[in-house]
XYZ file of N, CA and C in Angstrom:
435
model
N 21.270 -1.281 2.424
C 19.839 -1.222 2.170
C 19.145 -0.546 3.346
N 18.084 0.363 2.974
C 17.551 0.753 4.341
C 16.386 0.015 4.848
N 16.514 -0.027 6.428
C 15.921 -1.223 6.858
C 14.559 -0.320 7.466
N 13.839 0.433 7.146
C 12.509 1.056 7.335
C 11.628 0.209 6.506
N 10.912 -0.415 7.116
C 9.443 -0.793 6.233
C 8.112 -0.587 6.606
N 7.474 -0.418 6.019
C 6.314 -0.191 6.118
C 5.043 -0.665 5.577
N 4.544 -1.277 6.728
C 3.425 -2.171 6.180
C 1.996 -1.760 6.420
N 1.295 -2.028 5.406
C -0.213 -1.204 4.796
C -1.176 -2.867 4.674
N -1.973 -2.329 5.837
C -3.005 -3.769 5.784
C -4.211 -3.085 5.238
N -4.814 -3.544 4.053
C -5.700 -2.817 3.290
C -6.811 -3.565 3.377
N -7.429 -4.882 4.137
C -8.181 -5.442 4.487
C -9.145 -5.028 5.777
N -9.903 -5.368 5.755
C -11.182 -5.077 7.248
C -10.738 -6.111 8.287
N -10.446 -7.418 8.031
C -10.469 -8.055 9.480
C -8.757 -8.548 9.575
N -8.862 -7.923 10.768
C -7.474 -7.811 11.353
C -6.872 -9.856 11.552
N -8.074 -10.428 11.840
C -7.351 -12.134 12.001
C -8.019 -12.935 10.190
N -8.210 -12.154 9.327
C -8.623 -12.852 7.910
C -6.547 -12.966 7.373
N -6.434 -13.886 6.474
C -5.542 -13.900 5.624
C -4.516 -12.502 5.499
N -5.246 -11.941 5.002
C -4.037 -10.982 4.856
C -3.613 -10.262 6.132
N -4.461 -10.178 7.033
C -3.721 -9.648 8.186
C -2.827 -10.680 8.688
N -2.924 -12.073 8.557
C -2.198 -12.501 9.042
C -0.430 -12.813 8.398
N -0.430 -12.853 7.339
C 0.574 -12.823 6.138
C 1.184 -11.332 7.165
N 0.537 -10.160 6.804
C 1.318 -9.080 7.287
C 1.856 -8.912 9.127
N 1.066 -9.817 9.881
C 1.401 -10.327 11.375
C 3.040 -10.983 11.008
N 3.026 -12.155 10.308
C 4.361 -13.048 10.048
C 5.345 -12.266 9.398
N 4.858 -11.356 8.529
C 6.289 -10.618 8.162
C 6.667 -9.691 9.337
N 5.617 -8.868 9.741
C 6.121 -8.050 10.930
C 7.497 -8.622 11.497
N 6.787 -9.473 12.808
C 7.820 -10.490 13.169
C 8.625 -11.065 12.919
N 8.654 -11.739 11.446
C 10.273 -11.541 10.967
C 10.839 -10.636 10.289
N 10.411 -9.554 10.221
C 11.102 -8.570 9.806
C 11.672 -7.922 11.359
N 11.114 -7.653 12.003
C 11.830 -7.126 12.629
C 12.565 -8.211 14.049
N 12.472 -9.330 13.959
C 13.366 -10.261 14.000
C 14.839 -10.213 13.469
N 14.961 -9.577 12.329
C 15.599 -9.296 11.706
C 16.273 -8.326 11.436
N 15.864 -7.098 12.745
C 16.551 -6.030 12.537
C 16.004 -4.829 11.632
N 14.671 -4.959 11.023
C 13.939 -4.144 10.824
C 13.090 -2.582 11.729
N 13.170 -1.804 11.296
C 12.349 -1.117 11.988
C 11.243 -0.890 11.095
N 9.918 -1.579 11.414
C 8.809 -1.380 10.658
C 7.572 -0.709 11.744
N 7.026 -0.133 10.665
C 5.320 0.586 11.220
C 3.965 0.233 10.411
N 3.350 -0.138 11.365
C 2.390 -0.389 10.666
C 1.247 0.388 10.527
N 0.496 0.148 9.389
C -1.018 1.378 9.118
C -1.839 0.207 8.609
N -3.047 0.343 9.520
C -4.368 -0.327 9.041
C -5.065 0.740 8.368
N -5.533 0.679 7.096
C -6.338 1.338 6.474
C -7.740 1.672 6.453
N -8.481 0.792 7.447
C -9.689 0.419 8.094
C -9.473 1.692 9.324
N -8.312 1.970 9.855
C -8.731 2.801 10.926
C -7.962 4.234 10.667
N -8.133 4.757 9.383
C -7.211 5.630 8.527
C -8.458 6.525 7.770
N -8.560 7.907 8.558
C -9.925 8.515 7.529
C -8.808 9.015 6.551
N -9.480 8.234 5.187
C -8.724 8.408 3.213
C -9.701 8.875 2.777
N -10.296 10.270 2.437
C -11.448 10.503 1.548
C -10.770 10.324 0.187
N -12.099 9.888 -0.987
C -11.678 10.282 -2.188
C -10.842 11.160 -2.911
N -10.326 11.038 -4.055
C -9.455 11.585 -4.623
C -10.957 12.796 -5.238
N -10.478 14.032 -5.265
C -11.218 14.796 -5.760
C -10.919 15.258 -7.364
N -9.817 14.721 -7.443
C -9.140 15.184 -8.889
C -8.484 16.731 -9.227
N -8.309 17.398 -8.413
C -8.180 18.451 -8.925
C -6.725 18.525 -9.246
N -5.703 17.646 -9.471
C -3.915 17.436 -9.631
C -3.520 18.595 -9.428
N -3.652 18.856 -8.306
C -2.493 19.762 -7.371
C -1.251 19.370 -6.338
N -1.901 17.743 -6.504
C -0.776 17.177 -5.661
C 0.735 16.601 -6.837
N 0.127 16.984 -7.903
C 1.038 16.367 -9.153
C 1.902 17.788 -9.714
N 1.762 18.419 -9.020
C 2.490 19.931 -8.832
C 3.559 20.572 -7.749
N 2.680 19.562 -6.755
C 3.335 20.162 -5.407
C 3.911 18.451 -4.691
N 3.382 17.387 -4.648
C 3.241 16.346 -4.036
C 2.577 15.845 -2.701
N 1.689 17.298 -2.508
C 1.128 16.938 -1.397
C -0.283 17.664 -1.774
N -1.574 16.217 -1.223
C -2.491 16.386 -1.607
C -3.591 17.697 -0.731
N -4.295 18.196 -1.324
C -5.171 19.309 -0.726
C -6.259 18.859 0.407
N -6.496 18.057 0.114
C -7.816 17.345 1.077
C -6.709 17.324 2.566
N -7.468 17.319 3.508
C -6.874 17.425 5.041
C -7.561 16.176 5.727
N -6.501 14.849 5.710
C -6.944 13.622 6.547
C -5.397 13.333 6.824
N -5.989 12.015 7.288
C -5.022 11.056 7.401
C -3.572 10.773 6.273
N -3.982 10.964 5.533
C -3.294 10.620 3.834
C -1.762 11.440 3.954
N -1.876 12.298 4.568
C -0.553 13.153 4.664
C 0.175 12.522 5.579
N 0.051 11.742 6.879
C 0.781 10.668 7.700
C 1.770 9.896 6.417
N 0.431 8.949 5.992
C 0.411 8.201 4.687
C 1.761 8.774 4.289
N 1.803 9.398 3.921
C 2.570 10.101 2.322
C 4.086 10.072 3.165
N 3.824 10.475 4.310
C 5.286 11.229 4.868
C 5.778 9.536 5.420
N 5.403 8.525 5.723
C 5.890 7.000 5.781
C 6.383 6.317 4.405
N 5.106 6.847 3.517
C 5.720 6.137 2.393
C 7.175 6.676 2.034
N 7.258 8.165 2.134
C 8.314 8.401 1.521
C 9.420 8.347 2.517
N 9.299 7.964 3.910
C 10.846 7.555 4.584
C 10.742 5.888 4.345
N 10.547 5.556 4.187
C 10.651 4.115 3.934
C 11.147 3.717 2.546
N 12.174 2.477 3.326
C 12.826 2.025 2.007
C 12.276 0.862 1.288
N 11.141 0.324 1.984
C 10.202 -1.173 1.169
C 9.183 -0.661 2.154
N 8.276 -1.078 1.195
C 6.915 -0.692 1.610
C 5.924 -1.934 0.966
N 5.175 -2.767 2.200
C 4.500 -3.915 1.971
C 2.860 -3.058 2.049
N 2.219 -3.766 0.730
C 0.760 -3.634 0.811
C -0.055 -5.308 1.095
N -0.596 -5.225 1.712
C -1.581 -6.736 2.143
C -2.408 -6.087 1.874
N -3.533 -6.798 0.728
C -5.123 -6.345 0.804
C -5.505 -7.370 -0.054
N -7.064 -7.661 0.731
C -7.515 -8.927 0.010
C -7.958 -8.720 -1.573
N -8.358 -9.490 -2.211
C -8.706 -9.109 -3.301
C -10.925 -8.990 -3.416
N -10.976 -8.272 -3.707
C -12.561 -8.254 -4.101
C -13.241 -8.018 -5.504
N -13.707 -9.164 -5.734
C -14.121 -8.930 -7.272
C -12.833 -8.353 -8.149
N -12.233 -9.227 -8.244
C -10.938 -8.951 -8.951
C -10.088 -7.171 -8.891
N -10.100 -6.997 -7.668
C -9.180 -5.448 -7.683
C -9.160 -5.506 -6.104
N -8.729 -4.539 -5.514
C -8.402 -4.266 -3.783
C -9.669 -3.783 -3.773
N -9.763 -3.466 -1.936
C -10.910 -2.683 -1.547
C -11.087 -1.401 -1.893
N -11.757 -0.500 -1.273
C -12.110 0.689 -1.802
C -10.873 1.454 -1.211
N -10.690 1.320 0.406
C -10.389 1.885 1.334
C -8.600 2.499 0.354
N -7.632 1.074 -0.540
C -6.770 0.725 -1.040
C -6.736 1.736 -2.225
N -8.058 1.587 -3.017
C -7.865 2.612 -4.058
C -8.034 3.465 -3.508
N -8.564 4.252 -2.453
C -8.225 5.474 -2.673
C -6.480 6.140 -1.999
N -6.297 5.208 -1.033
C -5.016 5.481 -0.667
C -4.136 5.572 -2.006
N -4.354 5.143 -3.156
C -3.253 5.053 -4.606
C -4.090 6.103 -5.077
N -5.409 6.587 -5.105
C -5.502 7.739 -6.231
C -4.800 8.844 -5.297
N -5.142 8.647 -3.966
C -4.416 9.991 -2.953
C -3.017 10.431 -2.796
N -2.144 9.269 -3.590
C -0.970 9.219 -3.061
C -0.200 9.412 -4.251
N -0.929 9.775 -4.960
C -0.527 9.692 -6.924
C 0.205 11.259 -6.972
N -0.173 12.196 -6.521
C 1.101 13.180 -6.687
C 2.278 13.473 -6.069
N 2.095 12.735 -5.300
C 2.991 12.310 -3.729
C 4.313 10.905 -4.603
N 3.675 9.992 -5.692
C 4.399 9.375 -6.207
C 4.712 10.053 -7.579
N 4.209 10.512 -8.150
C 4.566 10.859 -9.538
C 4.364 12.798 -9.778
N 5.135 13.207 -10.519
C 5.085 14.631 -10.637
C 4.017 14.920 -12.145
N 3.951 15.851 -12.398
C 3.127 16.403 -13.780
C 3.380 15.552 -14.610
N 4.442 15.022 -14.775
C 5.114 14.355 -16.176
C 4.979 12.998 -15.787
N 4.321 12.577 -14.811
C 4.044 11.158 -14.517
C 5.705 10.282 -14.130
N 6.576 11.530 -13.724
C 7.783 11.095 -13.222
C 8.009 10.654 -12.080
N 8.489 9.699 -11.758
C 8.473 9.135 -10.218
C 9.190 10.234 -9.407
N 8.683 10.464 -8.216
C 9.582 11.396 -7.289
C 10.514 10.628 -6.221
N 10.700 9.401 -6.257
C 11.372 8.953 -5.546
C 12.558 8.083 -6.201
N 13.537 7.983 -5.602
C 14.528 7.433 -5.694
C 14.458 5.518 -6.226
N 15.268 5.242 -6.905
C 15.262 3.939 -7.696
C 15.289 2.882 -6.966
N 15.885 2.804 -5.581
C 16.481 1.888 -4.625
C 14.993 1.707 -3.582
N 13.712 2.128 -4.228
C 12.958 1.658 -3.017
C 12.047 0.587 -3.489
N 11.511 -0.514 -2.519
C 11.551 -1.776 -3.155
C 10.137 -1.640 -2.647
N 8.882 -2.480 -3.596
C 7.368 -2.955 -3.101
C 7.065 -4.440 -2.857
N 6.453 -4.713 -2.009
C 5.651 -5.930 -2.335
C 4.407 -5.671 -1.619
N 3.661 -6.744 -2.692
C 2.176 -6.675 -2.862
C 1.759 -8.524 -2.101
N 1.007 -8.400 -0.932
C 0.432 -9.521 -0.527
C -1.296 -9.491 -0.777
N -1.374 -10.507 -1.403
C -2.977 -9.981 -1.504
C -3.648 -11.995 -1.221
N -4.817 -12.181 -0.935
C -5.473 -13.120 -0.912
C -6.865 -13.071 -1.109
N -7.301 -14.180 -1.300
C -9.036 -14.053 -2.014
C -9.313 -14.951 -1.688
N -10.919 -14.790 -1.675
C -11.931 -15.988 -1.159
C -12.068 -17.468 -2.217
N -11.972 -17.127 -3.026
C -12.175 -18.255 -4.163
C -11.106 -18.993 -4.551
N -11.791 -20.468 -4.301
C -10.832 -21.854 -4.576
C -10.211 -21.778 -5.963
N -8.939 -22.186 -5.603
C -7.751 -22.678 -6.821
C -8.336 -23.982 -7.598
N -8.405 -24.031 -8.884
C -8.010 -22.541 -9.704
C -8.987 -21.834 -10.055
N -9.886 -21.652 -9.526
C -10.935 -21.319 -9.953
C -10.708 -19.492 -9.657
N -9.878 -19.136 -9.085
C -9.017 -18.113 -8.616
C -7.940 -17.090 -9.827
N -7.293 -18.165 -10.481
C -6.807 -17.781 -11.602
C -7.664 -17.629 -12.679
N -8.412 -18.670 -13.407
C -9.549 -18.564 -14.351
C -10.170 -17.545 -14.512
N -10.484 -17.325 -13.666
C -11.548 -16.189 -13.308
C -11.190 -14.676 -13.066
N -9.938 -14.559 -12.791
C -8.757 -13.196 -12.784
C -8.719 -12.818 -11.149
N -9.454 -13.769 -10.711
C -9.296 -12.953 -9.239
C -8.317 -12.282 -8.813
N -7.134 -13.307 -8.468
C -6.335 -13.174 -7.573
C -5.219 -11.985 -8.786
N -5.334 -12.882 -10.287
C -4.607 -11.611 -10.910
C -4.720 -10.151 -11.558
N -6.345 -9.863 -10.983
C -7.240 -8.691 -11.561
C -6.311 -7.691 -10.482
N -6.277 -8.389 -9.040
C -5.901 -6.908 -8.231
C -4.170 -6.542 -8.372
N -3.662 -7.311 -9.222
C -2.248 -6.886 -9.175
C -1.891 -6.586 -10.648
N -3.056 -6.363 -11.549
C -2.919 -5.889 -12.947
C -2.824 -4.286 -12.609
């Protein structure tokens, strides 16, 4: 298995919940013999997706930021952790746009994955609102629909 991971804190405060979830894996991950990197998305200029799918042609998006770092981690990495809190049932903004930016970079014209089968995700997310009032309400399961 390859031991590259890469972890994406998609939240604003570095000591709220999800930064801290992604603090404890750090540390045991690479406790463990991991080599992980981390990207705060808060300190990551991601402009909007402009739409023009040229990156679903080529896999690399036209806009000139940060996002091309982005792209070139996601794709050496063999698990790739997202932490982001949940807001009003979906991630922050900062989160969507890193996924509309990163959409030709993951998928080609044909909506075909460009990467290999063996690479693994997990999704940490947390929210402000008491159990269950959390589920009821779709919070916690709006941002991972």
């Amino acid at each position: 298995m390859d031991k590259r991971m890469l972890l994406i804190k998609g939240g604003p405060r570095s000591d709220g919940a999800t930064g801290r979830m992604l603090d404890y894996l750090y540390r045991y991950a690479t406790d463990n013999g991991w080599n992980c990197h981390r990207i705060d998305l808060y300190e990551k200029t991601i402009a909007p997706c402009t739409g023009c799918r040229t990156c679903r042609q080529t896999g690399i998006c036209v806009v000139k930021d940060d996002i091309s770092e982005l792209r070139d981690l996601f794709i050496s990495s063999g698990l790739i952790v997202l932490g982001a809190p949940t807001y009003f049932a979906n991630v922050p903004g900062p989160v969507k746009n890193m996924f509309d930016r990163l959409s030709g970079a993951i998928l080609d014209e044909k909506a075909r994955p460009r990467f290999n089968k063996y690479k693994r995700y997990i999704i940490l997310t947390a929210c402000g609102t008491p159990a269950p009032w959390d589920r009821l309400t779709g919070q916690s399961t709006g941002a991972l629909r």
